[in-house]
């Protein structure tokens, strides 16, 4: 019955009975010939009979295969069409970003503005420059693996593993390196590289929160099939459409739902006296729109397109910035007052190499995407680059749960409160 129902749903409506499922065409021709003879002899009566028979058959089809109801969501959760996403080449999408309103442009890390962003960049540079290798693994590093460093002893710290043993850490590093090497050698696709990226994020989370917090601050989310909501995309001038084409990313960190502060914002998001829910993120997906999102990871295979990855991450980030501006508009505050901590942090993971980017609002008309933020090699080229990457991720996690969260919570509460007054 299920297969029949699906087949009937996928069959376009037709004015003829030949389109009915399982219809015998030879028998149809016979009956048609008989009906023609009857029309010649009893034209008026025959026509009435034929219409009646067709109507009965059509009614039986509807009873046998009822139309399946689809859930209806609020307009802002509707995902935009994917065809523009596929049709927009990386070069065209880059032009779309640069000419959109607000415009989105890539800038060198040397242009990171003073204040919050520069302070975060400084903290990251220090974290990947010294004390990012666990002292428990000192004996496992051969001298030729550390030839690029003048002061080898400065690379090792005794507070990296937390409650994880050195053996467990070395085992997990080995699994990640093996998986990445296999992806490279066998030219595996983005899905395989995404599994490697997810394992790296999970190791960073385990090292950062194991034994030091009753619950992890983040959940790793697969967002490969989720678009940013259309209303949060930059506007596109011209006849091509009102918004730039939507672009997806691959992974993101969602603030853990079991934390009290997340539950409090979700409760606040449900406006009393209405069915409206203020989204906590810029995602078009009903679930992830109710979770604050950060630290997107755009994954490409070893020979994947760097420009495409940059434009995808920038589009995702721009939508997140405009979501924050939407909350400010709700609070009747000037979007130019968007605090500098309200930035998006994200990664490009192209094969073995990882690059870090910051995206923030310059003014009402401009959004800037800075990067790569760090000049040091990060990724899975070797164990040194992997542990350096994990050190950078842990600094970002600390920053997100402190400076960023304070800003986001303030913006969200002010936006929701103004709607209930």
Tab-separated table of C-alpha atoms in Angstrom, residues 226-406:
chain	number	residue	atom	x	y	z
A	226	UNK	CA	20.866	22.947	6.086
A	227	UNK	CA	20.678	26.337	4.417
A	228	UNK	CA	20.742	29.737	6.086
A	229	UNK	CA	17.263	31.252	6.267
A	230	UNK	CA	16.528	33.460	3.260
A	231	UNK	CA	15.641	36.527	5.308
A	232	UNK	CA	19.165	36.618	6.772
A	233	UNK	CA	20.998	36.585	3.436
A	234	UNK	CA	22.502	39.819	2.072
A	235	UNK	CA	20.338	41.550	-0.529
A	236	UNK	CA	21.321	41.161	-4.158
A	237	UNK	CA	20.998	44.148	-6.483
A	238	UNK	CA	19.694	43.650	-9.999
A	239	UNK	CA	17.267	41.252	-11.611
A	240	UNK	CA	18.852	38.021	-10.422
A	241	UNK	CA	16.796	37.958	-7.232
A	242	UNK	CA	16.318	39.715	-3.889
A	243	UNK	CA	19.009	37.731	-2.029
A	244	UNK	CA	22.362	36.219	-2.861
A	245	UNK	CA	22.246	32.438	-3.412
A	246	UNK	CA	22.282	30.486	-0.157
A	247	UNK	CA	25.330	28.373	0.661
A	248	UNK	CA	25.661	25.583	3.179
A	249	UNK	CA	28.542	24.595	5.407
A	250	UNK	CA	29.463	21.147	6.759
A	251	UNK	CA	29.883	21.175	10.529
A	252	UNK	CA	29.206	23.636	13.336
A	253	UNK	CA	29.342	23.861	17.089
A	254	UNK	CA	25.948	24.276	18.698
A	255	UNK	CA	25.748	25.411	22.300
A	256	UNK	CA	24.765	22.367	24.342
A	257	UNK	CA	20.985	22.165	24.841
A	258	UNK	CA	21.207	20.697	28.341
A	259	UNK	CA	22.871	23.781	29.697
A	260	UNK	CA	20.590	25.961	31.792
A	261	UNK	CA	21.398	29.164	29.922
A	262	UNK	CA	20.400	27.631	26.577
A	263	UNK	CA	17.110	26.328	27.957
A	264	UNK	CA	16.380	29.789	29.364
A	265	UNK	CA	16.820	31.451	25.970
A	266	UNK	CA	14.705	28.820	24.229
A	267	UNK	CA	11.889	29.470	26.683
A	268	UNK	CA	12.260	33.210	26.138
A	269	UNK	CA	12.124	32.724	22.359
A	270	UNK	CA	8.488	31.538	22.499
A	271	UNK	CA	6.526	34.755	22.460
A	272	UNK	CA	3.492	34.671	24.770
A	273	UNK	CA	0.089	34.946	23.146
A	274	UNK	CA	1.314	33.854	19.707
A	275	UNK	CA	2.837	30.933	17.847
A	276	UNK	CA	5.908	32.950	16.897
A	277	UNK	CA	9.326	31.684	17.919
A	278	UNK	CA	12.301	34.023	17.639
A	279	UNK	CA	15.151	32.055	16.050
A	280	UNK	CA	18.340	31.629	18.059
A	281	UNK	CA	20.388	31.145	14.905
A	282	UNK	CA	20.316	31.983	11.216
A	283	UNK	CA	19.631	28.404	10.099
A	284	UNK	CA	16.526	27.588	8.056
A	285	UNK	CA	16.262	24.179	9.748
A	286	UNK	CA	13.569	24.009	12.424
A	287	UNK	CA	15.863	22.262	14.911
A	288	UNK	CA	19.120	24.171	14.509
A	289	UNK	CA	17.292	27.505	14.301
A	290	UNK	CA	16.576	26.958	18.014
A	291	UNK	CA	20.275	26.503	18.881
A	292	UNK	CA	22.938	29.244	18.939
A	293	UNK	CA	25.527	28.216	16.324
A	294	UNK	CA	29.207	29.050	15.995
A	295	UNK	CA	32.502	27.830	14.580
A	296	UNK	CA	31.326	26.486	11.213
A	297	UNK	CA	33.708	24.157	9.372
A	298	UNK	CA	33.686	24.107	5.568
A	299	UNK	CA	35.270	20.834	4.424
A	300	UNK	CA	36.773	20.062	1.023
A	301	UNK	CA	38.724	17.042	-0.173
A	302	UNK	CA	42.455	17.218	-0.848
A	303	UNK	CA	42.121	18.945	-4.236
A	304	UNK	CA	38.919	20.817	-3.350
A	305	UNK	CA	38.309	24.388	-4.469
A	306	UNK	CA	39.673	26.977	-2.064
A	307	UNK	CA	37.625	29.847	-3.512
A	308	UNK	CA	34.426	27.842	-3.319
A	309	UNK	CA	35.119	26.987	0.320
A	310	UNK	CA	35.769	30.642	1.160
A	311	UNK	CA	32.561	31.869	-0.468
A	312	UNK	CA	30.507	29.161	1.230
A	313	UNK	CA	31.893	30.015	4.657
A	314	UNK	CA	31.507	33.768	4.037
A	315	UNK	CA	27.865	33.336	2.980
A	316	UNK	CA	27.090	31.282	6.085
A	317	UNK	CA	28.857	33.826	8.302
A	318	UNK	CA	27.152	36.808	6.682
A	319	UNK	CA	23.747	35.279	7.406
A	320	UNK	CA	24.754	34.862	11.063
A	321	UNK	CA	25.784	38.529	11.277
A	322	UNK	CA	22.473	39.623	9.729
A	323	UNK	CA	20.626	37.443	12.239
A	324	UNK	CA	22.285	39.457	15.012
A	325	UNK	CA	21.278	42.660	13.221
A	326	UNK	CA	17.706	41.355	12.985
A	327	UNK	CA	17.685	41.009	16.780
A	328	UNK	CA	18.976	44.571	17.142
A	329	UNK	CA	16.316	45.849	14.749
A	330	UNK	CA	13.694	44.103	16.889
A	331	UNK	CA	15.027	46.010	19.869
A	332	UNK	CA	14.844	49.228	17.826
A	333	UNK	CA	18.576	49.686	18.170
A	334	UNK	CA	20.865	50.860	15.384
A	335	UNK	CA	22.500	47.905	13.663
A	336	UNK	CA	25.694	49.954	13.589
A	337	UNK	CA	25.857	49.347	17.350
A	338	UNK	CA	26.518	45.635	16.838
A	339	UNK	CA	29.164	44.840	19.438
A	340	UNK	CA	32.604	43.735	18.206
A	341	UNK	CA	32.270	40.442	20.099
A	342	UNK	CA	29.300	39.528	17.859
A	343	UNK	CA	31.536	37.906	15.276
A	344	UNK	CA	31.536	34.522	13.618
A	345	UNK	CA	34.533	32.210	13.831
A	346	UNK	CA	34.970	29.505	11.215
A	347	UNK	CA	37.342	27.070	9.581
A	348	UNK	CA	38.243	25.947	6.101
A	349	UNK	CA	39.398	22.314	6.161
A	350	UNK	CA	40.775	21.495	2.729
A	351	UNK	CA	42.349	18.080	2.875
A	352	UNK	CA	45.131	18.130	5.464
A	353	UNK	CA	45.212	21.916	5.860
A	354	UNK	CA	42.972	24.004	8.132
A	355	UNK	CA	42.562	27.802	8.000
A	356	UNK	CA	40.845	30.038	10.541
A	357	UNK	CA	38.616	33.016	9.607
A	358	UNK	CA	36.864	35.781	11.553
A	359	UNK	CA	33.783	37.513	10.126
A	360	UNK	CA	32.322	40.666	11.595
A	361	UNK	CA	30.457	43.848	10.709
A	362	UNK	CA	32.561	46.856	9.757
A	363	UNK	CA	29.565	49.205	9.509
A	364	UNK	CA	25.964	49.064	8.293
A	365	UNK	CA	27.046	48.593	4.695
A	366	UNK	CA	30.035	46.282	5.066
A	367	UNK	CA	30.845	42.854	6.491
A	368	UNK	CA	34.482	41.762	6.537
A	369	UNK	CA	35.858	38.227	6.499
A	370	UNK	CA	39.451	38.183	7.803
A	371	UNK	CA	41.875	35.370	7.223
A	372	UNK	CA	43.594	33.070	7.291
A	373	UNK	CA	44.116	34.368	10.826
A	374	UNK	CA	47.136	32.224	11.691
A	375	UNK	CA	50.288	31.756	9.647
A	376	UNK	CA	51.301	28.558	11.456
A	377	UNK	CA	50.528	25.238	9.778
A	378	UNK	CA	47.366	23.655	11.191
A	379	UNK	CA	45.765	20.352	10.248
A	380	UNK	CA	46.691	16.720	9.806
A	381	UNK	CA	49.953	16.990	7.892
A	382	UNK	CA	51.709	15.592	10.988
A	383	UNK	CA	51.134	15.274	14.723
A	384	UNK	CA	52.626	18.706	15.428
A	385	UNK	CA	50.166	20.479	13.121
A	386	UNK	CA	47.275	18.459	14.562
A	387	UNK	CA	48.080	19.319	18.184
A	388	UNK	CA	48.580	22.954	17.171
A	389	UNK	CA	45.098	22.912	15.586
A	390	UNK	CA	43.553	21.437	18.723
A	391	UNK	CA	45.237	24.109	20.856
A	392	UNK	CA	43.684	26.836	18.665
A	393	UNK	CA	40.264	25.208	18.854
A	394	UNK	CA	40.401	25.102	22.645
A	395	UNK	CA	41.201	28.823	22.817
A	396	UNK	CA	38.197	29.533	20.582
A	397	UNK	CA	35.932	27.382	22.761
A	398	UNK	CA	36.985	29.322	25.855
A	399	UNK	CA	36.325	32.618	24.068
A	400	UNK	CA	32.905	31.505	22.815
A	401	UNK	CA	31.686	30.514	26.276
A	402	UNK	CA	32.791	33.809	27.837
A	403	UNK	CA	33.124	36.984	25.733
A	404	UNK	CA	30.973	35.851	22.813
A	405	UNK	CA	28.204	34.303	24.889
A	406	UNK	CA	27.814	37.415	27.052
